JSON list of C-alpha atoms in Angstrom, two decimals:
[
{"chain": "A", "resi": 299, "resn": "UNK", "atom": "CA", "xyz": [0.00, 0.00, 0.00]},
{"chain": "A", "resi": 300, "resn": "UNK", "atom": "CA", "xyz": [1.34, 3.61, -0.85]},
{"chain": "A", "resi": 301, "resn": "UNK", "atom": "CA", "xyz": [-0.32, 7.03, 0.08]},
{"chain": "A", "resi": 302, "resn": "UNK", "atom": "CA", "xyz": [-0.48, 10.09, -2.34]},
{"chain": "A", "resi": 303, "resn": "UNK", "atom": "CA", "xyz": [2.92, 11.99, -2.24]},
{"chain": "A", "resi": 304, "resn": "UNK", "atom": "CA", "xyz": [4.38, 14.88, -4.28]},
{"chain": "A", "resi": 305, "resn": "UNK", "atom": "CA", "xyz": [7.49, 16.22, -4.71]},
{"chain": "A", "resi": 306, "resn": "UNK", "atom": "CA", "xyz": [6.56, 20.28, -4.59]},
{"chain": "A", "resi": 307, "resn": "UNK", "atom": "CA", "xyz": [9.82, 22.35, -5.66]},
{"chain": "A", "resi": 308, "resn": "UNK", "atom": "CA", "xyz": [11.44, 25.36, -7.77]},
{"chain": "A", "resi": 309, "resn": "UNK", "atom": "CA", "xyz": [14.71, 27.12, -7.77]},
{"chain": "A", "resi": 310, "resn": "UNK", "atom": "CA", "xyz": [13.97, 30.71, -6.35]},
{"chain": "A", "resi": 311, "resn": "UNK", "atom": "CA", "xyz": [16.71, 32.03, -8.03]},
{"chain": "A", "resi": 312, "resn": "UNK", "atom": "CA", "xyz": [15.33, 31.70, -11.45]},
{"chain": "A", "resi": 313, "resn": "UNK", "atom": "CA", "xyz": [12.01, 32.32, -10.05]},
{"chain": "A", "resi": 314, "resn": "UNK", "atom": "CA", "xyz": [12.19, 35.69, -7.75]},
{"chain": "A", "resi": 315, "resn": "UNK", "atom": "CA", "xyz": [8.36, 36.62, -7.71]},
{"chain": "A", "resi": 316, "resn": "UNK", "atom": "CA", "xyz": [7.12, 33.35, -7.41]},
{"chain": "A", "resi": 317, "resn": "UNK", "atom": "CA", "xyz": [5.43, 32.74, -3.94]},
{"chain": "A", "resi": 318, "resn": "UNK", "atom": "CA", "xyz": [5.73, 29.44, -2.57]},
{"chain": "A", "resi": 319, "resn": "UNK", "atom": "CA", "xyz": [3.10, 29.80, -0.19]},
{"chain": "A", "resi": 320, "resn": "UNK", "atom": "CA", "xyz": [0.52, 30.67, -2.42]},
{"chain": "A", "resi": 321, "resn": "UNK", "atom": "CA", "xyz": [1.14, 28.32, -5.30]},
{"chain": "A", "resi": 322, "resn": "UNK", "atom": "CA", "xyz": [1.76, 25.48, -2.89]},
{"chain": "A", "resi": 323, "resn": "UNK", "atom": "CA", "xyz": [-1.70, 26.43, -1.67]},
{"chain": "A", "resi": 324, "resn": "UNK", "atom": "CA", "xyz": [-3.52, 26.24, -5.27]},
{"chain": "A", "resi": 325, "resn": "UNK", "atom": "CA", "xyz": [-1.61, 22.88, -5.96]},
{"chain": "A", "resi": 326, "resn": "UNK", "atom": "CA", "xyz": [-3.26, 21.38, -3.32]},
{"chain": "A", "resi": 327, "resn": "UNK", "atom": "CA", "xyz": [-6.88, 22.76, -4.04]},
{"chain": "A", "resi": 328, "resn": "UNK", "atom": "CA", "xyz": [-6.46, 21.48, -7.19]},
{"chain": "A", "resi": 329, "resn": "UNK", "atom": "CA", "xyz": [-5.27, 18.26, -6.59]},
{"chain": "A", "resi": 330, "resn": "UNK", "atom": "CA", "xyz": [-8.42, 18.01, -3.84]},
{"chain": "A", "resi": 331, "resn": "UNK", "atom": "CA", "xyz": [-10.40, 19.08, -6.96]},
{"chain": "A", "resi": 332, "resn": "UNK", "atom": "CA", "xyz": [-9.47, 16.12, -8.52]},
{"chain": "A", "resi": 333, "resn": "UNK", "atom": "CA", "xyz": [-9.20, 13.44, -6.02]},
{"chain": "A", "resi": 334, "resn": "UNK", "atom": "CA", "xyz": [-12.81, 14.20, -5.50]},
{"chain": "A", "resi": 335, "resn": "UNK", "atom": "CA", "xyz": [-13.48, 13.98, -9.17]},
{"chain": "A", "resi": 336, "resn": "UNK", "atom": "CA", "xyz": [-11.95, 11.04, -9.43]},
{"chain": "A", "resi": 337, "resn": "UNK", "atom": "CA", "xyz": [-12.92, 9.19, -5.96]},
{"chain": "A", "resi": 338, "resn": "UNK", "atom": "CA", "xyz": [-15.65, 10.72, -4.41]},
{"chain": "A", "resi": 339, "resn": "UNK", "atom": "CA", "xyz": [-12.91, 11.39, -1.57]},
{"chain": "A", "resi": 340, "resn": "UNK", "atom": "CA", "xyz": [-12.82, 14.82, -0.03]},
{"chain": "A", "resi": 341, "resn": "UNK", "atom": "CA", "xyz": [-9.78, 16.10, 1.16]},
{"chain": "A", "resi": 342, "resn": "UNK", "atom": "CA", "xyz": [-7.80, 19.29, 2.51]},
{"chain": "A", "resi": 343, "resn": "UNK", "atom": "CA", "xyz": [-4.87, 20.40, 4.34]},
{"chain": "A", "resi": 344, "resn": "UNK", "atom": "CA", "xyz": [-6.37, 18.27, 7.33]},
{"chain": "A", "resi": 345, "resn": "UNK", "atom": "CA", "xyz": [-5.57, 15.05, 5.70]},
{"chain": "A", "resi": 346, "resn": "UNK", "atom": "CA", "xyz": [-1.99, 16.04, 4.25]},
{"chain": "A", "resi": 347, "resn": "UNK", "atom": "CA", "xyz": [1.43, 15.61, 5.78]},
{"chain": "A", "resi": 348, "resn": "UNK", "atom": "CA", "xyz": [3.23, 18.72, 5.06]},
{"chain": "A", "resi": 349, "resn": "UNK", "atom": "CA", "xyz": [7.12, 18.85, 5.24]},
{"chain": "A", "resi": 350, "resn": "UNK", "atom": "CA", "xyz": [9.59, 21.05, 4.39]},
{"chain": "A", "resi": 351, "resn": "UNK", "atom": "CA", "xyz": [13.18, 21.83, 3.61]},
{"chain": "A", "resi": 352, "resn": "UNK", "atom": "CA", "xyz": [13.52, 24.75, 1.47]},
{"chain": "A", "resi": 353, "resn": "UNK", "atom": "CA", "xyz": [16.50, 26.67, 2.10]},
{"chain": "A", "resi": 354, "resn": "UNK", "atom": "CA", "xyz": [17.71, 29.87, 0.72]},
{"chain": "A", "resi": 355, "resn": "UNK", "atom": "CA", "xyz": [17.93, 28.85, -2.94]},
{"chain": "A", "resi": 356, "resn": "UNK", "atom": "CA", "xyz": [15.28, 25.71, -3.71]},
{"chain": "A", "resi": 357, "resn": "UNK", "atom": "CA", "xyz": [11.66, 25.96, -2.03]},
{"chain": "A", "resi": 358, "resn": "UNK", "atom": "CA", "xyz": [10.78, 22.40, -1.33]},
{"chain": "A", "resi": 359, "resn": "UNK", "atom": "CA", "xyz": [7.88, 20.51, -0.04]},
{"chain": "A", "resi": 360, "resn": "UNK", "atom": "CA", "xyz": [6.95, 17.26, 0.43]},
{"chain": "A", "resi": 361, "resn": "UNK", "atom": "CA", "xyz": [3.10, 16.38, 0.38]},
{"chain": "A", "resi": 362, "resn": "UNK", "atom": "CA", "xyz": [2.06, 12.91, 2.20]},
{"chain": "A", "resi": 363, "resn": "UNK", "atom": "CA", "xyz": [-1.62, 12.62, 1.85]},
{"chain": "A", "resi": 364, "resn": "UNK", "atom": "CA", "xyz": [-3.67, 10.86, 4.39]},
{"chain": "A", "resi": 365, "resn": "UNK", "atom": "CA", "xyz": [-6.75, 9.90, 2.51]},
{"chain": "A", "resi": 366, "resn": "UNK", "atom": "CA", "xyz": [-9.82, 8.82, 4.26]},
{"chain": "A", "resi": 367, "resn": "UNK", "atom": "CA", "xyz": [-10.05, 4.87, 3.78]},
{"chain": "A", "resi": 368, "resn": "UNK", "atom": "CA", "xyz": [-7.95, 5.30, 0.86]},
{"chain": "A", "resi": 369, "resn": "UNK", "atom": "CA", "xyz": [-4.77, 3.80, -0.20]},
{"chain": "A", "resi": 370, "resn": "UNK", "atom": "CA", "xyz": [-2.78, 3.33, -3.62]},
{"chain": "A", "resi": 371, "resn": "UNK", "atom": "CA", "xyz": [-1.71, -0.52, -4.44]},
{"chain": "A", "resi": 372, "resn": "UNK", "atom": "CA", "xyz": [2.06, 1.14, -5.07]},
{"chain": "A", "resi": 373, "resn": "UNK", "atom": "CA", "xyz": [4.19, 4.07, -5.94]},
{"chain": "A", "resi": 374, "resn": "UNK", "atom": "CA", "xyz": [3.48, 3.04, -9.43]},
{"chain": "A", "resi": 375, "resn": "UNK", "atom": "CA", "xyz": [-0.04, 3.60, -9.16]},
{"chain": "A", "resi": 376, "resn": "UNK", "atom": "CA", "xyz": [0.64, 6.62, -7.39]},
{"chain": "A", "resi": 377, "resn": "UNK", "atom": "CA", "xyz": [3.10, 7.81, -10.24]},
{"chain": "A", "resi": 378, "resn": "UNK", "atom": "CA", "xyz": [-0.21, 6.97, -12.61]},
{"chain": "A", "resi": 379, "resn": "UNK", "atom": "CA", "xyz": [-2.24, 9.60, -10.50]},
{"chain": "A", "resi": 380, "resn": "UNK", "atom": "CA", "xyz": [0.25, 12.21, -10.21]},
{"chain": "A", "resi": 381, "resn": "UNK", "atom": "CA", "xyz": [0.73, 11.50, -14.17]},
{"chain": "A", "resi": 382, "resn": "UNK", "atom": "CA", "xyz": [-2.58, 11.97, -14.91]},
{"chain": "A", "resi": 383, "resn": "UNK", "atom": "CA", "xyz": [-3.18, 15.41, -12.42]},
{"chain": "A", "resi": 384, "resn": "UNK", "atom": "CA", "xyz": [-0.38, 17.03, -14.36]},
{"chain": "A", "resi": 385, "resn": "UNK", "atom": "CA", "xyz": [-1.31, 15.95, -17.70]},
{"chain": "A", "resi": 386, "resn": "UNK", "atom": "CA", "xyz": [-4.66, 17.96, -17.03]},
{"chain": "A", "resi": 387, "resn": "UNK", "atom": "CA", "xyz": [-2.19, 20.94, -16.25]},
{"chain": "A", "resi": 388, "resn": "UNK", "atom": "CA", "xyz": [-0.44, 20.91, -19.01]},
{"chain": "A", "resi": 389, "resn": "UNK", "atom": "CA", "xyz": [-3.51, 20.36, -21.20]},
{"chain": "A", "resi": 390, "resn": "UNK", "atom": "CA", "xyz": [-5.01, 23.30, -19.91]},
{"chain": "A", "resi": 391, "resn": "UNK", "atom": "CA", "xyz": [-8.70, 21.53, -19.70]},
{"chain": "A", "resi": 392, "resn": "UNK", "atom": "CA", "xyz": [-8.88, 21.80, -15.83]},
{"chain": "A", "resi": 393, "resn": "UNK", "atom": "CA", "xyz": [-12.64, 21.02, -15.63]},
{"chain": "A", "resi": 394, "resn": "UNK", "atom": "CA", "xyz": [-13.65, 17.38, -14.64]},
{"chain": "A", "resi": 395, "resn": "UNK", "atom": "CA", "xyz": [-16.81, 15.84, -14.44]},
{"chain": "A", "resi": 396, "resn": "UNK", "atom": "CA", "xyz": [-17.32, 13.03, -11.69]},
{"chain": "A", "resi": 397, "resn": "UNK", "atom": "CA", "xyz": [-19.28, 9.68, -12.68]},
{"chain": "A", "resi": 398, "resn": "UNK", "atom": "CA", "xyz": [-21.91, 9.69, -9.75]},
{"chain": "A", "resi": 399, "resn": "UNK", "atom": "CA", "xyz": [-24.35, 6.59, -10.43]},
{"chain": "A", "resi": 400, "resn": "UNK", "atom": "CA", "xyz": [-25.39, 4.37, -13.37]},
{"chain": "A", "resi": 401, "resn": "UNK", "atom": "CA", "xyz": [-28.22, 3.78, -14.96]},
{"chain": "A", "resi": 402, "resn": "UNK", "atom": "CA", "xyz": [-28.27, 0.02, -14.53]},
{"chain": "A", "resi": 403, "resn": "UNK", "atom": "CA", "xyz": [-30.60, -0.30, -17.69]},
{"chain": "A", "resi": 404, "resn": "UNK", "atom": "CA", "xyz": [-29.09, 1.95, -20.50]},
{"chain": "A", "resi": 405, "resn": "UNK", "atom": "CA", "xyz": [-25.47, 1.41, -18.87]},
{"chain": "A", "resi": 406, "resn": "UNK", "atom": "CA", "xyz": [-25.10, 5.27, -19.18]},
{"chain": "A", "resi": 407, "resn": "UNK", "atom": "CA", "xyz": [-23.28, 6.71, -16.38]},
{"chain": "A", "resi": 408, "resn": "UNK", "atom": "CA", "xyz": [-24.49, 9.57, -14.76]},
{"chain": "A", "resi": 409, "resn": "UNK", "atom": "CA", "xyz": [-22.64, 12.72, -14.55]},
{"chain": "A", "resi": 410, "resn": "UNK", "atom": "CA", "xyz": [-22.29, 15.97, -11.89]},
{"chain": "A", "resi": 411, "resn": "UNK", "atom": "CA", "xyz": [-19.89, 18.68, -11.67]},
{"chain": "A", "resi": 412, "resn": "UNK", "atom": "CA", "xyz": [-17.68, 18.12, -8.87]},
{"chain": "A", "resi": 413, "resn": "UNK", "atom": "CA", "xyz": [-17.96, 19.14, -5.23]},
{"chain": "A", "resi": 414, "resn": "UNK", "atom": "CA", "xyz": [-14.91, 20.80, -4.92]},
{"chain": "A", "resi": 415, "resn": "UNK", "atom": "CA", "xyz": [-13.53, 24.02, -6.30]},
{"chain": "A", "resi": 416, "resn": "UNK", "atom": "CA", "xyz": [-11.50, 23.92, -9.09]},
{"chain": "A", "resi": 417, "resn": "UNK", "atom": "CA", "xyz": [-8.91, 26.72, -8.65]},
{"chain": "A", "resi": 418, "resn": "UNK", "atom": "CA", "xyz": [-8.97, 29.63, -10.90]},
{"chain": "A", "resi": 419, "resn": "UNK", "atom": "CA", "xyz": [-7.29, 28.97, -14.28]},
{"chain": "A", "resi": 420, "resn": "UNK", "atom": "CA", "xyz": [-5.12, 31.87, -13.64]},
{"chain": "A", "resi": 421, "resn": "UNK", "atom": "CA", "xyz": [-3.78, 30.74, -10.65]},
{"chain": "A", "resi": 422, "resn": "UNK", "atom": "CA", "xyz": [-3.40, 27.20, -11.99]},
{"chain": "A", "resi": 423, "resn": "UNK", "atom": "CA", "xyz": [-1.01, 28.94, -14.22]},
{"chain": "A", "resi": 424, "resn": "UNK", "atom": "CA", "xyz": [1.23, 30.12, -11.23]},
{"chain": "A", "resi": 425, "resn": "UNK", "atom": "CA", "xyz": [2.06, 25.96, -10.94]},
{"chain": "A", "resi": 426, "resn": "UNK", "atom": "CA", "xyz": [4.15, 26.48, -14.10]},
{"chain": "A", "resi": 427, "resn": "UNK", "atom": "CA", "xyz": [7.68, 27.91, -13.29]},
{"chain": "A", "resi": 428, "resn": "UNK", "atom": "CA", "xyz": [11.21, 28.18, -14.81]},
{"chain": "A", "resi": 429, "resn": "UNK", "atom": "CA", "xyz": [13.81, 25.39, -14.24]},
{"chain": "A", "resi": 430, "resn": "UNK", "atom": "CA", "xyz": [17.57, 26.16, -14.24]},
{"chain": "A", "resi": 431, "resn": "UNK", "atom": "CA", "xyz": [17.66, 25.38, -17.95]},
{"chain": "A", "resi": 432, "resn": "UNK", "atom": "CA", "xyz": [15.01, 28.26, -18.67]},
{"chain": "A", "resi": 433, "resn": "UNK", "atom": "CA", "xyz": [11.91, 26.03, -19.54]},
{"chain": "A", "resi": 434, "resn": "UNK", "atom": "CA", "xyz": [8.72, 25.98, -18.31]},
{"chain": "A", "resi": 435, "resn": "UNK", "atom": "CA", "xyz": [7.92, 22.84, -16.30]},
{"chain": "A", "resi": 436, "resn": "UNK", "atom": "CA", "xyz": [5.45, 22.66, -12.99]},
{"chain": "A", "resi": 437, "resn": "UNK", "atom": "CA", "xyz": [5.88, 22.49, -9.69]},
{"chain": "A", "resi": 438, "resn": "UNK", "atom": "CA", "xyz": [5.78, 19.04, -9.29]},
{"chain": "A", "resi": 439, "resn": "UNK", "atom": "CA", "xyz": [8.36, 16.47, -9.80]},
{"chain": "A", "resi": 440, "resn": "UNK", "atom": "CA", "xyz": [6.91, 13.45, -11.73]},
{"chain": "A", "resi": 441, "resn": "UNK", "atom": "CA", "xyz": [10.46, 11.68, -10.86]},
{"chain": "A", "resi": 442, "resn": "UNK", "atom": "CA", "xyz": [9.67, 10.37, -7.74]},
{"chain": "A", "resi": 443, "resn": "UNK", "atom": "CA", "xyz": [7.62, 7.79, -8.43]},
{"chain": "A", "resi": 444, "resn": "UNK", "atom": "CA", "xyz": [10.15, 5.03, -10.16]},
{"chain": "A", "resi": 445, "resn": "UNK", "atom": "CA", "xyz": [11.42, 2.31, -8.44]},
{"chain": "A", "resi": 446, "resn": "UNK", "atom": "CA", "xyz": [15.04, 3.33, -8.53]},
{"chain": "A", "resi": 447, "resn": "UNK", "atom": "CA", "xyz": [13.75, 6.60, -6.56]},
{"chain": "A", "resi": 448, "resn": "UNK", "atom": "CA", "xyz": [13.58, 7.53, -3.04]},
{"chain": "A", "resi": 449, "resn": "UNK", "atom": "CA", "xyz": [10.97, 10.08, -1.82]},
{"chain": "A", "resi": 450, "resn": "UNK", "atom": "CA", "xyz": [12.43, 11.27, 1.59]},
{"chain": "A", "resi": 451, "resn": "UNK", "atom": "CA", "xyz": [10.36, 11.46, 4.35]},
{"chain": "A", "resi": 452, "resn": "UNK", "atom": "CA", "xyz": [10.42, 13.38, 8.26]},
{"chain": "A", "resi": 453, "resn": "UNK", "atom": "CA", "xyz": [14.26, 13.67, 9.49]},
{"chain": "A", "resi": 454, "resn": "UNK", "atom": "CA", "xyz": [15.61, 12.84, 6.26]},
{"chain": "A", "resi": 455, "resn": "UNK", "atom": "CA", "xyz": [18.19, 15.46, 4.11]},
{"chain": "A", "resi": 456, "resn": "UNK", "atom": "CA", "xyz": [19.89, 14.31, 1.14]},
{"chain": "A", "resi": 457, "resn": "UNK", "atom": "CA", "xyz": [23.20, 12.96, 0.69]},
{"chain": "A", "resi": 458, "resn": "UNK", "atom": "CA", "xyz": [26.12, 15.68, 1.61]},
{"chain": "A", "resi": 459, "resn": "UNK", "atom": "CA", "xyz": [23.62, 18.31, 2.26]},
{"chain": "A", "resi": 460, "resn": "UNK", "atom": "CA", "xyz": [22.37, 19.63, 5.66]},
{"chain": "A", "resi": 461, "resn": "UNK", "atom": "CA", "xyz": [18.63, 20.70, 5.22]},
{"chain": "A", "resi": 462, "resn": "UNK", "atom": "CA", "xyz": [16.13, 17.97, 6.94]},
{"chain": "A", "resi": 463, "resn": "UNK", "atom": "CA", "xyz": [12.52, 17.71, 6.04]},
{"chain": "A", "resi": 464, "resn": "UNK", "atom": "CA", "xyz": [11.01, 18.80, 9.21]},
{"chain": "A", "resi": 465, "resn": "UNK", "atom": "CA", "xyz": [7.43, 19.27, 9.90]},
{"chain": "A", "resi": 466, "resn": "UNK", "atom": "CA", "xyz": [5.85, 22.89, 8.13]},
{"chain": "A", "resi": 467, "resn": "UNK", "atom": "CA", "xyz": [4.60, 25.63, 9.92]},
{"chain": "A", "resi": 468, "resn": "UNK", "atom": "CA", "xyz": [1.52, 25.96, 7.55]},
{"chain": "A", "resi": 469, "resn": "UNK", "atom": "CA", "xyz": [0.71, 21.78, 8.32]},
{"chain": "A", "resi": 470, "resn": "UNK", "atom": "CA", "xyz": [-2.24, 21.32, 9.26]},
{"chain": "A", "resi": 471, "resn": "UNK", "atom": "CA", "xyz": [-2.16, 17.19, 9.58]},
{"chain": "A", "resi": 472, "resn": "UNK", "atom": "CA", "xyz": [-2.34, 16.09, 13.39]},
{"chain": "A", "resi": 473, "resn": "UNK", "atom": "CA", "xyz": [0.50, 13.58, 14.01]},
{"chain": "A", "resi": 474, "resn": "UNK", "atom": "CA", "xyz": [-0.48, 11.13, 16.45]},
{"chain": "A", "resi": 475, "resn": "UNK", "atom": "CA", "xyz": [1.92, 10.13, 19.14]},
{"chain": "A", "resi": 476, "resn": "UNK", "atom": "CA", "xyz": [3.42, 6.49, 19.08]},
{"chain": "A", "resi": 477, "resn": "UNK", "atom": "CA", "xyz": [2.16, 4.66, 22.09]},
{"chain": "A", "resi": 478, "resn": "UNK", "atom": "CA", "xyz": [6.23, 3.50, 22.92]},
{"chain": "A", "resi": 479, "resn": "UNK", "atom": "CA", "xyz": [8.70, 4.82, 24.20]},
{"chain": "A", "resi": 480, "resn": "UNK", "atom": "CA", "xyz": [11.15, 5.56, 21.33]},
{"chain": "A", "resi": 481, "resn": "UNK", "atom": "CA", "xyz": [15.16, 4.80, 21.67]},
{"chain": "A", "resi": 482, "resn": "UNK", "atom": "CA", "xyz": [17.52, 7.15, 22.78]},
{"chain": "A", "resi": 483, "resn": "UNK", "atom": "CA", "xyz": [18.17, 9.00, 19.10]},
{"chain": "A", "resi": 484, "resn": "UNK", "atom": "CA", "xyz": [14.11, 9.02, 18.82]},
{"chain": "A", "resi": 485, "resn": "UNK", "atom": "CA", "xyz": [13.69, 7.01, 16.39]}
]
């Protein structure tokens, strides 16, 4: 079983107007918007892990959702999902319709607009941002979800560097306490 993660990040350098904040902000309504197009699951900042290790040149964020009953079979599934929420970026089509009940005679599926928001499409366009090669990619990095990939999680920093992903001011998610007694480096 795998939860929903993303990879949030841009180089501020090559980005100096960009707000992190609020385009973190409208990634995550829309990817609400779609898990409830897609599920019938609703979700917000409640339900999502929030970590972060930007530092003075990259922001950073890493997403964990906690869905409600809800789980992916694998990262490669997840990978699928993310796939398929940027693809609808990049397409520019950011309406969805949700399949609500069907008609057991004709076999026609019934349709309703969602039940969540769908961001503005001007502020979807704030997800797109320059990489250090000056094209346009989004916020999210579709990398993470291959099976030669690590997605980093609480504690962790990468390899030589000394930024941790520690828990975001802006999270929202309530991290239960472990009912033991942890060892003496707390893990």
């Amino acid at each position: 079983a795998c939860r929903l993660y993303f990879d949030i990040e841009f180089q501020k350098v090559v980005n100096p107007k960009v707000d992190g904040m609020e385009v973190l902000d409208i990634f995550i309504q829309f990817v609400c918007y779609c898990i409830w197009s897609v599920y019938s699951i609703s979700c917000d900042r409640h339900h999502i892990l929030d970590l972060d290790s930007t530092s003075e040149t990259k922001f950073s964020r890493h997403l964990i959702f906690h869905l409600p009953n809800a789980v992916f079979q694998n990262n490669k599934e997840v990978g699928k999902f993310v796939g398929f929420i940027c693809d609808i970026l990049r397409s520019g089509s950011f309406q969805l319709l949700q399949p609500v009940t069907t008609d057991t005679h004709s076999k026609l599926a019934i349709w309703k607009p969602s039940m969540v928001a769908c961001p503005q499409k001007l502020d979807l366009l704030k997800l797109f941002v320059m990489n250090g090669r000056g094209e346009q990619v989004l916020i999210c990095d579709e990398g993470v979800y291959t099976k030669n990939r690590n997605f980093r999680l609480y504690r962790s920093s990468k390899l030589g560097k000394v930024i941790d992903l520690k828990v975001a001011r802006e999270n929202k998610f309530v991290i239960k306490q472990l009912k033991y007694e942890t060892d003496k480096y707390g893990y």
